[in-house]
Coordinates of C-alpha atoms in Angstrom, one line a residue:
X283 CA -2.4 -15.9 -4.9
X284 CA -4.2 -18.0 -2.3
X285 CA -3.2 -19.9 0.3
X286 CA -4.6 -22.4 2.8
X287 CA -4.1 -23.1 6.1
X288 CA -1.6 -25.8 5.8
X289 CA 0.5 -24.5 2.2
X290 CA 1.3 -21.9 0.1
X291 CA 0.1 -22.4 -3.5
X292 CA 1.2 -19.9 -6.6
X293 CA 2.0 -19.7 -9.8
X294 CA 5.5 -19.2 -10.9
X295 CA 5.9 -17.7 -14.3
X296 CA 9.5 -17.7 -15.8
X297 CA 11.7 -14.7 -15.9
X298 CA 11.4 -14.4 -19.5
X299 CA 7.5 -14.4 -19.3
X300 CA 7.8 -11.0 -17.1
X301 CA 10.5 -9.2 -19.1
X302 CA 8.3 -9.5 -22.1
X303 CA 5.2 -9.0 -21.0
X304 CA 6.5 -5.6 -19.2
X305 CA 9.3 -4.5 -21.4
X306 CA 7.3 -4.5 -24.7
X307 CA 6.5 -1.0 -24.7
X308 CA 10.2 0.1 -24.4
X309 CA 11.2 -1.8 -27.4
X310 CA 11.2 0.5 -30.0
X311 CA 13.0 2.8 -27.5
X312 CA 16.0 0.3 -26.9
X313 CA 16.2 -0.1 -30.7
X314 CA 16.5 3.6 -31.3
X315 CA 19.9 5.0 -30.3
X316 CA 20.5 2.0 -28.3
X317 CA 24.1 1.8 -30.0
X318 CA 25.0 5.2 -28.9
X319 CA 24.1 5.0 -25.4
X320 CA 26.5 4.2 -22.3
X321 CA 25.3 1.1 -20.7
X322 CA 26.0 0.1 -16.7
X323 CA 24.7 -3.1 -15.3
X324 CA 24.7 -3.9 -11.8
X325 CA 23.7 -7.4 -10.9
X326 CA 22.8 -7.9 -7.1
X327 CA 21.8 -11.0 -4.6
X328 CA 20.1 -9.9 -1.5
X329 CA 20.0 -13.4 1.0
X330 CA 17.6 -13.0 4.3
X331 CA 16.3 -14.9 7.1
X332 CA 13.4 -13.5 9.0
X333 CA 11.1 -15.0 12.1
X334 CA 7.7 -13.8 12.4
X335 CA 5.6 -15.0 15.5
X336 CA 2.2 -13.5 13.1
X337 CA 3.1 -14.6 9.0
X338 CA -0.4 -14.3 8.1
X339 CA -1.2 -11.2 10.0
X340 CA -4.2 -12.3 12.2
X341 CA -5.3 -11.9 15.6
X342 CA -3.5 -13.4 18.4
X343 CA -5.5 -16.9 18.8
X344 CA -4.7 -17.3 15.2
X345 CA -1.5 -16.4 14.6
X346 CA 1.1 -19.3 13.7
X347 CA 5.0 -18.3 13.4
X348 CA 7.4 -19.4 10.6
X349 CA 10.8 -19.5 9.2
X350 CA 11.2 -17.6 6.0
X351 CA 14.0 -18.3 3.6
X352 CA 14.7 -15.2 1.2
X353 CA 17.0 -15.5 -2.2
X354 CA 16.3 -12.6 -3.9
X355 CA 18.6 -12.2 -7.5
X356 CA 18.0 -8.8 -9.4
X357 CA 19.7 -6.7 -11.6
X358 CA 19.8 -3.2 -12.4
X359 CA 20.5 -1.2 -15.6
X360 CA 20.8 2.5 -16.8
X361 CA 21.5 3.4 -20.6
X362 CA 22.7 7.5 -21.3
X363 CA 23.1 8.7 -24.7
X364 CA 22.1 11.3 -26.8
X365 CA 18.6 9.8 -27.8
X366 CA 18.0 7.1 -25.1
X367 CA 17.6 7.6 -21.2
X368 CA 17.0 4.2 -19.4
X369 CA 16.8 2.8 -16.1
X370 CA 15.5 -0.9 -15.2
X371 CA 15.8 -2.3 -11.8
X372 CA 14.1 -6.0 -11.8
X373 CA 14.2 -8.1 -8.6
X374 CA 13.2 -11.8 -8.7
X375 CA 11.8 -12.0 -4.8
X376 CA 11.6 -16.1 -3.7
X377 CA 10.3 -16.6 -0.3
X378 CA 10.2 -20.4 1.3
X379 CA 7.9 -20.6 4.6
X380 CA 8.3 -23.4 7.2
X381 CA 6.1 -24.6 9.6
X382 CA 2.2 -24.7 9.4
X383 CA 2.6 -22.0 5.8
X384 CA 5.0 -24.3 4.3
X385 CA 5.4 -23.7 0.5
X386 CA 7.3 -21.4 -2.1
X387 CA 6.3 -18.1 -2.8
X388 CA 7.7 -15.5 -5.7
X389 CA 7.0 -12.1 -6.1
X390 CA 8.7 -10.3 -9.1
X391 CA 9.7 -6.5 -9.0
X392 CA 10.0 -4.3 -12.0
X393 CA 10.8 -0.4 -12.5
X394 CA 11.4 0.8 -15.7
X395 CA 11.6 3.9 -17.4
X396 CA 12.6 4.5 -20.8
X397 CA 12.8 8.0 -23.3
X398 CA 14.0 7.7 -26.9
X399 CA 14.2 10.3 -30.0
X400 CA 13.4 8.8 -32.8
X401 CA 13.5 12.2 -34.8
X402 CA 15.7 14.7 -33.9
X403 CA 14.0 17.4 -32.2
X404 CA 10.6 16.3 -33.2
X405 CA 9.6 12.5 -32.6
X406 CA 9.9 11.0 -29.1
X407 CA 8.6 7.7 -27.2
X408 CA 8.2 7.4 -23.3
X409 CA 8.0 4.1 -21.9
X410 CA 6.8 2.6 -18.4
X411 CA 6.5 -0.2 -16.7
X412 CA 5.8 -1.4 -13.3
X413 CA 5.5 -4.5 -11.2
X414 CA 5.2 -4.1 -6.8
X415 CA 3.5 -5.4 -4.2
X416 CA 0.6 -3.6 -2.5
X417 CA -2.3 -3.5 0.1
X418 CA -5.9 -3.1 -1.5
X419 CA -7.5 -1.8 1.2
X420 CA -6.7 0.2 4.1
X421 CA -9.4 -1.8 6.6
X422 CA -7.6 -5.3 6.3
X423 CA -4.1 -6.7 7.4
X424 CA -1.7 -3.9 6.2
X425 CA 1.4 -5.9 5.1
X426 CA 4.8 -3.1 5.9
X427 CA 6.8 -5.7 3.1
X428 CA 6.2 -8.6 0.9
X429 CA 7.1 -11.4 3.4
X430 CA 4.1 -11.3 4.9
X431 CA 1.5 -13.9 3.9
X432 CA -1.5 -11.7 3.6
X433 CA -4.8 -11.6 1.7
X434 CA -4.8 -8.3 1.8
X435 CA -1.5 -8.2 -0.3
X436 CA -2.0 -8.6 -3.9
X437 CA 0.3 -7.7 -7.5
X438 CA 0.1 -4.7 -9.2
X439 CA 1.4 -4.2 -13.1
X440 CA 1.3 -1.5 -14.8
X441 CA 2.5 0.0 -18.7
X442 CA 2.5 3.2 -20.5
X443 CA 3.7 3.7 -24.3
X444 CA 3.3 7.1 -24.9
X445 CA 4.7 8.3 -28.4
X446 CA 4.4 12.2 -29.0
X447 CA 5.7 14.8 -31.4
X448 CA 7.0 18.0 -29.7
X449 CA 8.2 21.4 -31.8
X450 CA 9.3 24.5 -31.3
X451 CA 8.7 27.7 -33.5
X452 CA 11.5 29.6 -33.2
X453 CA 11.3 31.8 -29.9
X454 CA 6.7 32.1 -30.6
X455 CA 5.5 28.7 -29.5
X456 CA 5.5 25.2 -28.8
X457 CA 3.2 22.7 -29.4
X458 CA 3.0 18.7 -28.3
X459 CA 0.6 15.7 -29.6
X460 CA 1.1 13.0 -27.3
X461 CA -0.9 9.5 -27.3
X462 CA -0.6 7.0 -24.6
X463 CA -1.7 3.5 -24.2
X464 CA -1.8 2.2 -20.9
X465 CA -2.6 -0.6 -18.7
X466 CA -3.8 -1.4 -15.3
X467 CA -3.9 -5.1 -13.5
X468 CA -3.6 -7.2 -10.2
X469 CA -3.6 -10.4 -9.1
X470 CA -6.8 -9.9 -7.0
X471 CA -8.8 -10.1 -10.5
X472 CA -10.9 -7.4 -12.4
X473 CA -11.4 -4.9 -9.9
X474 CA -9.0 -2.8 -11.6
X475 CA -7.8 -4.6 -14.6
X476 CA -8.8 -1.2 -17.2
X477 CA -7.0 -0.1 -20.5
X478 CA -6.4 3.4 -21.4
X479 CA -6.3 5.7 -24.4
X480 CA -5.3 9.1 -24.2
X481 CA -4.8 11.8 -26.4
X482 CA -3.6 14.9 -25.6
X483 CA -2.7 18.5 -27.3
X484 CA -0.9 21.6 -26.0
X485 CA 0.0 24.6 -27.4
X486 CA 2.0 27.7 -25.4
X487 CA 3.9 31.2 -25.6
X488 CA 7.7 30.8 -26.1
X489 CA 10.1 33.3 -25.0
X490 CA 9.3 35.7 -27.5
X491 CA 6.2 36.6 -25.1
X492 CA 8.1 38.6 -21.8
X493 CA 5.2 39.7 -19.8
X494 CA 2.4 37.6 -20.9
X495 CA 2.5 33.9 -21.4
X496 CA -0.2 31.9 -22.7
X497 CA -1.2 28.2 -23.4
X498 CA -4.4 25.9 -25.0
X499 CA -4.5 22.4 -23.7
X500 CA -6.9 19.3 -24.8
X501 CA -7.1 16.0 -23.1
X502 CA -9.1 13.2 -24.0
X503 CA -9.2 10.2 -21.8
X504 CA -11.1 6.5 -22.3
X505 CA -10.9 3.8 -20.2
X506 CA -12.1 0.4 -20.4
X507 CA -12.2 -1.7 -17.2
X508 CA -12.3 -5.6 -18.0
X509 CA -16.0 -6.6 -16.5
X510 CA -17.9 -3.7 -17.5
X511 CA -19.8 -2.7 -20.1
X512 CA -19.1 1.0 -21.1
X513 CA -16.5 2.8 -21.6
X514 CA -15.5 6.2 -19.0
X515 CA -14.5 8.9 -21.1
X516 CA -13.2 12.4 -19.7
X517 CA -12.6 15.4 -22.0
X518 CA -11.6 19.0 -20.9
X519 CA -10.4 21.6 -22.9
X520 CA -9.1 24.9 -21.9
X521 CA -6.5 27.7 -21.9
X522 CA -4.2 29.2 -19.3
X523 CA -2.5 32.4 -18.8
X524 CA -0.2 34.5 -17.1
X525 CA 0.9 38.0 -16.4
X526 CA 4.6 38.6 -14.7
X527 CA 4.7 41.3 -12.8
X528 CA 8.2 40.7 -11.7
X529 CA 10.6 38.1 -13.0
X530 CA 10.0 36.1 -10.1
X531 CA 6.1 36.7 -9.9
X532 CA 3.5 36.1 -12.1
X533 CA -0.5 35.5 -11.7
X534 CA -1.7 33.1 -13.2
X535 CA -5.6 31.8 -14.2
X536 CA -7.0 29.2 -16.4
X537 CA -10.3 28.2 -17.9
X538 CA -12.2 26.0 -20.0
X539 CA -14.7 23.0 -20.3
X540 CA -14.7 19.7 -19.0
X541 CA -17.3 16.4 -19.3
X542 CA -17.3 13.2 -17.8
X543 CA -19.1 10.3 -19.2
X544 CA -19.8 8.3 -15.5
X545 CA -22.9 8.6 -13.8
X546 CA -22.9 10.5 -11.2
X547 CA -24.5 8.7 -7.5
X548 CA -26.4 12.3 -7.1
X549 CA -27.6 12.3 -10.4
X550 CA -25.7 15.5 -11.6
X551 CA -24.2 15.8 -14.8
X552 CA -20.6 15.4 -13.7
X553 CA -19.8 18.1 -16.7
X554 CA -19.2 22.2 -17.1
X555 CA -17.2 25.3 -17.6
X556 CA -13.9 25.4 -15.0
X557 CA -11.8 28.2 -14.1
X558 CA -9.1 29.1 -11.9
X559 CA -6.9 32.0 -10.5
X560 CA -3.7 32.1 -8.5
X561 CA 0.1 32.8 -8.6
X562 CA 3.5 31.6 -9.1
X563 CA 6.2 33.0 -6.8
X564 CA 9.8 31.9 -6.7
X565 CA 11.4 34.6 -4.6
X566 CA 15.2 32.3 -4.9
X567 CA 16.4 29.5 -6.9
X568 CA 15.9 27.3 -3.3
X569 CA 12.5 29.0 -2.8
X570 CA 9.2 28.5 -4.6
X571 CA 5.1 28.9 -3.8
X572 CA 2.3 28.7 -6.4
X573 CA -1.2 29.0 -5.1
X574 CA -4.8 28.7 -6.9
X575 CA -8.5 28.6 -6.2
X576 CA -11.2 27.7 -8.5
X577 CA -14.5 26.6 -9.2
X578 CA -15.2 22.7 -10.9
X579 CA -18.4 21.1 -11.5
X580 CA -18.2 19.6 -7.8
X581 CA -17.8 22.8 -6.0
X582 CA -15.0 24.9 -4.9
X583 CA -11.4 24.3 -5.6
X584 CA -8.0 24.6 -4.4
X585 CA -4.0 23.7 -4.7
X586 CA -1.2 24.3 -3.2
X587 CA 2.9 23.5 -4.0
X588 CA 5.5 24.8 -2.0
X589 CA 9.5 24.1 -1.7
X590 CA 11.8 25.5 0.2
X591 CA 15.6 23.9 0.3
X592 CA 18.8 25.3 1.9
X593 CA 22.3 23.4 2.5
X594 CA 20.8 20.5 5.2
X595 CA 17.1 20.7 4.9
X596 CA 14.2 20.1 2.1
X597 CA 10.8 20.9 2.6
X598 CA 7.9 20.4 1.0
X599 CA 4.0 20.8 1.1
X600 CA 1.4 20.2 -1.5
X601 CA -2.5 20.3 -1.3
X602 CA -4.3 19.2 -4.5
X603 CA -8.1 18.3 -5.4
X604 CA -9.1 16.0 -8.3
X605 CA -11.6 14.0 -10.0
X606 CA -9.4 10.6 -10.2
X607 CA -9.7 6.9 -10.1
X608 CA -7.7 4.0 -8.2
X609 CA -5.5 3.4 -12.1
X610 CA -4.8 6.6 -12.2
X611 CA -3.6 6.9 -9.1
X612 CA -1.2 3.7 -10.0
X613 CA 0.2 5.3 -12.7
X614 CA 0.3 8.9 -11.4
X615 CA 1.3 8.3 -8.2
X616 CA 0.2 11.8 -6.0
X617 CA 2.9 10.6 -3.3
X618 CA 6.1 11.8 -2.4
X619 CA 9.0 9.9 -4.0
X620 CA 11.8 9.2 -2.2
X621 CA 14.4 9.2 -4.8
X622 CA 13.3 12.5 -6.0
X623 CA 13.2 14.4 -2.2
X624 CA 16.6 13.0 -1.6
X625 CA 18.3 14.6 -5.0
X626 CA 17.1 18.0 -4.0
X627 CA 18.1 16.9 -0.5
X628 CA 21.6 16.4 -1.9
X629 CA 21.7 19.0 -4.7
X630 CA 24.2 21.0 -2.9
X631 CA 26.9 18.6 -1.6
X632 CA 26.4 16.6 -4.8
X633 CA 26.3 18.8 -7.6
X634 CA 26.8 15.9 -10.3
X635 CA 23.8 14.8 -11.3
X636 CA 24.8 11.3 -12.1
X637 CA 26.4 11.0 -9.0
X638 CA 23.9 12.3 -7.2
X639 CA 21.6 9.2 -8.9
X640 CA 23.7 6.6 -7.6
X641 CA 24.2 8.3 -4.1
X642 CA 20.4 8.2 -3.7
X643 CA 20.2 5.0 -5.2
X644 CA 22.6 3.1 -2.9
X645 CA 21.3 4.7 -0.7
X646 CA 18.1 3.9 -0.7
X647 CA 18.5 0.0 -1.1
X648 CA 21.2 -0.2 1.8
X649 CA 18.4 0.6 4.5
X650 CA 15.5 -0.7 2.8
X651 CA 13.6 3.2 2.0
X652 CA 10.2 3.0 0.4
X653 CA 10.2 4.1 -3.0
X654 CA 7.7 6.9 -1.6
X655 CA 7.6 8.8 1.7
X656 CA 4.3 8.4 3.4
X657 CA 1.2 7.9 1.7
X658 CA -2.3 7.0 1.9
X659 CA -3.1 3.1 0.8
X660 CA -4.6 3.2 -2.7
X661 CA -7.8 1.6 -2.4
X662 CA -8.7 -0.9 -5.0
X663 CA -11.7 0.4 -7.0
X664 CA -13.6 0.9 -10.2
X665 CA -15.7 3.8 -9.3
X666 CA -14.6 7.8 -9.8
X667 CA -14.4 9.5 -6.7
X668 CA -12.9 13.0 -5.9
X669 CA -9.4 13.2 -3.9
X670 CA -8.6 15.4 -1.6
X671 CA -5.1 15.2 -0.4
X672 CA -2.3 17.0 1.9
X673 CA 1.5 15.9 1.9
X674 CA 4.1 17.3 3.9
X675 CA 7.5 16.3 4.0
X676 CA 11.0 17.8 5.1
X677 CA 14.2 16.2 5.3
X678 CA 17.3 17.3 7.4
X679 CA 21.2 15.6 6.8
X680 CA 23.7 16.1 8.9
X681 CA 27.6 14.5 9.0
X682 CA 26.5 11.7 10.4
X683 CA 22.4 11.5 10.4
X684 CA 19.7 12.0 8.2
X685 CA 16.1 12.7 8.8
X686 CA 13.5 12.0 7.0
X687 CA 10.0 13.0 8.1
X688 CA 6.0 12.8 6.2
X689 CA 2.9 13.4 6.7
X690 CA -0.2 12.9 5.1
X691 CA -4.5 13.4 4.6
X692 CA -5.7 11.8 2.1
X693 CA -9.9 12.0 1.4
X694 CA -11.9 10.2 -0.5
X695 CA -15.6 10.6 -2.1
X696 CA -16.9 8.2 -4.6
X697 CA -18.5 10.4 -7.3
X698 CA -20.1 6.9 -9.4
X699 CA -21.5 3.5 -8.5
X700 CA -19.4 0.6 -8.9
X701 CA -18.7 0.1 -12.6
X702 CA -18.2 -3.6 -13.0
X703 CA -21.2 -6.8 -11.5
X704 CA -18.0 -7.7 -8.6
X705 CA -15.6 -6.3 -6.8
X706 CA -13.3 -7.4 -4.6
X707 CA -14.1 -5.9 -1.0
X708 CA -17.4 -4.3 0.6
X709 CA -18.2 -1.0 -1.7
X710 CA -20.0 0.8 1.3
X711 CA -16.2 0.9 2.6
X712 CA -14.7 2.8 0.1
X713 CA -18.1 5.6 -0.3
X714 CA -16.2 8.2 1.8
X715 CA -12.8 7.6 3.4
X716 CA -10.1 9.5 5.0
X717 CA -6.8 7.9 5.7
X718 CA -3.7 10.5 8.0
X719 CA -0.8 9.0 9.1
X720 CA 3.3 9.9 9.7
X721 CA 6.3 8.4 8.8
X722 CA 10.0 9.1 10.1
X723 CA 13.0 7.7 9.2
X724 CA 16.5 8.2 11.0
X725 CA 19.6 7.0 9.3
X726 CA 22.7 7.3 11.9
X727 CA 26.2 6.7 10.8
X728 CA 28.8 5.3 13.4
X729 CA 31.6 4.8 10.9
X730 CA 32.0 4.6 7.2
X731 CA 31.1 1.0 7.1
X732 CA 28.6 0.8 10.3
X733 CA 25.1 2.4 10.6
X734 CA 21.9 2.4 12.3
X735 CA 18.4 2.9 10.5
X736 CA 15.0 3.5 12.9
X737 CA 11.7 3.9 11.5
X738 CA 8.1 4.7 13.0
X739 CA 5.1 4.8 11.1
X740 CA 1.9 5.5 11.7
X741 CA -1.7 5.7 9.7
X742 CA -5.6 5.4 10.7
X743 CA -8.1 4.7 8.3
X744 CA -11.5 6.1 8.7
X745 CA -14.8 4.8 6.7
X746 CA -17.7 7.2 7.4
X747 CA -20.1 5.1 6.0
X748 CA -19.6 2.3 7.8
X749 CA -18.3 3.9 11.2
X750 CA -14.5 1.3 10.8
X751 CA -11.8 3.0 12.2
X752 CA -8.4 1.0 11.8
X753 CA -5.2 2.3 13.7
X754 CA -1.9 0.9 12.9
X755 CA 1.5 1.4 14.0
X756 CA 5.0 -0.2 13.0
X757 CA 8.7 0.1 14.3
X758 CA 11.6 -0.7 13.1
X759 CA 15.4 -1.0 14.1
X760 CA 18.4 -2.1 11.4
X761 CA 21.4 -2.1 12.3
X762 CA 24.1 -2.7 9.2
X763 CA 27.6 -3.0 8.2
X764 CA 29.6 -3.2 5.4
X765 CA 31.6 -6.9 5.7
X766 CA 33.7 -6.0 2.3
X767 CA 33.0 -3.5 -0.7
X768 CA 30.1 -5.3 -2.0
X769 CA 28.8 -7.0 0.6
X770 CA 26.2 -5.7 3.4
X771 CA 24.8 -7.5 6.6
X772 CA 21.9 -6.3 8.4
X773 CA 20.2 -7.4 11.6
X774 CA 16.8 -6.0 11.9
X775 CA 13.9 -6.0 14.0
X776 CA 10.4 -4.9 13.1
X777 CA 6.8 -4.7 14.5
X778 CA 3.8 -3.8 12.9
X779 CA 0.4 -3.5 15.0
X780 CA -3.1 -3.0 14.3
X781 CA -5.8 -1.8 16.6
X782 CA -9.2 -1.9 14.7
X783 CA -13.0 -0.7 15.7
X784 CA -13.7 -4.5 14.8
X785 CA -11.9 -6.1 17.4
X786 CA -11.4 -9.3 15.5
X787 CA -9.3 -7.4 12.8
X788 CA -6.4 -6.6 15.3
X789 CA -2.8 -8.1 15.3
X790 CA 0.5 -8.1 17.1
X791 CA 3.2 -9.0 14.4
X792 CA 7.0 -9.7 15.9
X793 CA 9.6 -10.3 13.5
X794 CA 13.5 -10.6 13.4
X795 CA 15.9 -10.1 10.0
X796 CA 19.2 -10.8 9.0
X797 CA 20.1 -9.7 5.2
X798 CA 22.8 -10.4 3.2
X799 CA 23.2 -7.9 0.3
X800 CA 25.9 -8.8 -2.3
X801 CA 26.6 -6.5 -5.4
X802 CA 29.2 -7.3 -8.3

């Protein structure tokens, strides 16, 4: 999408257009076991009116205000039986702006998930599909929603079809072939528009095997981005193993071969043998730590996961090093989800799993959560680079409050040259990056139909090539209440700041909500 400095121009597909394109690779899915399953639909209309004194996001003798008109009908949809698990939530996002950016917008919003057996016990099919919203690169207007009328914020779509056959032999082994077709695109145009075909094998010990477990993996990844010429391929094959020495303790190691087909900016061979050592501890069933260093073809390696959940509080931390790329990381995501964290959260006082779901769920939309905690903006990029990144999160509930707080590190190294003749922002940007930043959220309840929701964000973006340091900072303050059963007003304030080594990149961004959410 582009737009000028008078008007707003886009192109609005139908409904039907999106449902199709992104739904295709959960057909076969729906159409296996699709009469067995339970089916709940929940239909909902969220109406807002906002005032910005910055739509576009741009520094203060620029900046022109505006009206925006939000109608936003979606729907959302879960299917539970014996060989399908669903959920869809789709949002059709409509957005008119008055004043000097007058015109129409629409955004669409797609989640879905979908499992299905085809044959019992043997022959399954995963199915994914995405469509959101999202910044391309951390040193230009960061956008905190999709109101915002921002170069900066572009469409992401994403699908996986991944059928597989999975067995077990008796109490010995089991063993999984999976293939998965997947596929990366945006709005902003090639940069990351790729395909992906990946094949993958694993074989390990069953319970049959006490002390000693064992496992063989294969992986064979190819992916073809849109402008360029060749084809990345990344193959690695190896075994693991591990040796309890209590049934709560176990070392573990793996080791094994892996080869990358890029071309590496040093010249090296990004290829050779791998290995690893470590441990798995889970002292309780609320308590677990696993731990391992290596050695890759870049150098020395670590990881880290640790949990730790009692009655009011989750906490988390995870360290983790990897040769990746910016699809990957859309289909992957490394960040903390929110939906997940607040199901352990609630494990306890909920012990329902379904209910639990829906908990989180309304939960979740009623003060406008990210669908991840914190997290590092994924830089839009064709080349390979190698990750680094540090998450921490904890959350605490109370009766009446709940706290959610994250923190992330999240470094960057490009490993290869750009792959494709253009992309879409200055390369020398993204060579080596480092983004840290915090997030906390603070839910109070007043009564059971009246709450409060405060959040304060933080992140700085640092490109050591180039010397650009970005700081931004954003606060917001909802107030809500339930008006009847299915219908929720919200007044909200909100302001996002940027404070930029490139002084003409900084902004001041004022902006006042009211939302009307109606459910049937």
């Amino acid at each position: 999408m582009k737009h000028g400095a008078a008007h707003v121009k886009c192109k609005v597909r139908p409904l039907s257009f999106w449902v199709a394109a992104s739904l295709s690779p959960l057909a076969i899915g729906l159409a296996t076991g699709a009469h067995a399953a339970e089916w709940k639909i929940s239909p909902t209309v969220n109406l807002t009116e906002t005032y910005t004194d910055n739509v576009k996001l741009v520094p203060d003798s620029q900046k022109q205000s505006s009206f925006i008109t939000q109608a936003s009908p979606g729907v959302d949809f879960t299917a539970t039986g014996a060989q399908l698990k669903m959920r869809v939530n789709y949002q059709m996002q409509n957005l008119y702006y008055t004043g000097d950016a007058n015109g129409l917008k629409t955004n669409h919003l797609l989640n879905a998930d979908a499992n299905s057996e085809l044959m019992k016990d043997l022959f399954f099919l995963d199915g994914k599909a995405n469509i959101s919203q999202q910044n391309q690169s951390p040193f230009a207007s960061e956008a905190t929603n999709n109101l915002n009328l921002s170069n900066n914020r572009v469409e992401v779509r994403t699908y996986s079809a991944s059928p597989y056959l999975r067995h077990t032999f008796d109490r010995t082994a089991s063993a999984e072939l999976r293939y998965t077709r997947d596929s990366v695109s945006s709005s902003s145009g090639g940069t990351v528009n790729s395909t992906g075909d990946h094949i993958s094998m694993n074989i390990n010990s069953g319970t049959a095997f006490q002390k000693v477990k064992w496992g063989f993996t294969y992986d064979d990844l190819k992916t073809k981005f849109d402008k360029s010429i060749n084809t990345i391929e990344a193959e690695t094959t190896g075994v693991t193993a591990g040796y309890y020495l209590s049934p709560r303790f176990s070392l573990t190691g793996t080791g094994g071969y892996e080869k990358n087909s890029y071309v590496a900016i040093d010249g090296k061979k990004p290829a050779g043998a791998y290995w690893s050592a470590g441990f798995d501890w889970e002292p309780t069933e609320r308590t677990s730590l696993v731990f391992n260093a290596g050695h890759r073809f870049y150098g020395s390696t670590y990881s880290l996961t640790a949990a730790q959940r009692t009655r009011a509080t989750t906490w988390s931390l995870g360290y983790h090093e990897d040769i990746t790329t910016t699809r990957q990381q859309f289909l992957v995501p490394g960040s903390v989800n929110t939906s997940a964290f607040l199901n352990q959260l609630w494990q306890t006082s909920v012990p329902d799993p379904a209910a639990r779901q829906q908990l989180v769920d309304a939960f979740i939309k009623s003060y406008g959560l990210p669908s991840s905690l914190a997290q590092s903006v994924n830089t839009f990029s064709n080349r390979v680079f190698l990750q680094k990144s540090l998450q921490g999160s904890v959350a605490i509930t109370g009766a009446q409050n709940t706290l959610l707080l994250s923190l992330f590190s999240t470094k960057r190294d490009a490993q290869s040259t750009d792959l494709t003749p253009v992309s879409s922002a200055d390369p020398a940007l993204s060579d080596r990056t480092k983004q840290t930043g915090a997030n906390v959220i603070w839910n109070l309840v007043f009564s059971p139909r009246t709450s409060a929701n405060f959040t304060l964000g933080y992140n700085r973006a640092d490109s050591y090539s180039t010397g650009v340091r970005d700081n931004n900072k954003m606060f917001r303050a909802a107030l809500s209440r339930d008006l009847q059963p299915k219908l929720k007003a919200t007044l909200e304030y909100r302001r996002n700041q940027k404070d930029s080594s490139l002084s003409v990149s900084d902004f001041r961004e004022n902006a006042l909500s009211v939302f009307l959410l109606l459910g049937f």
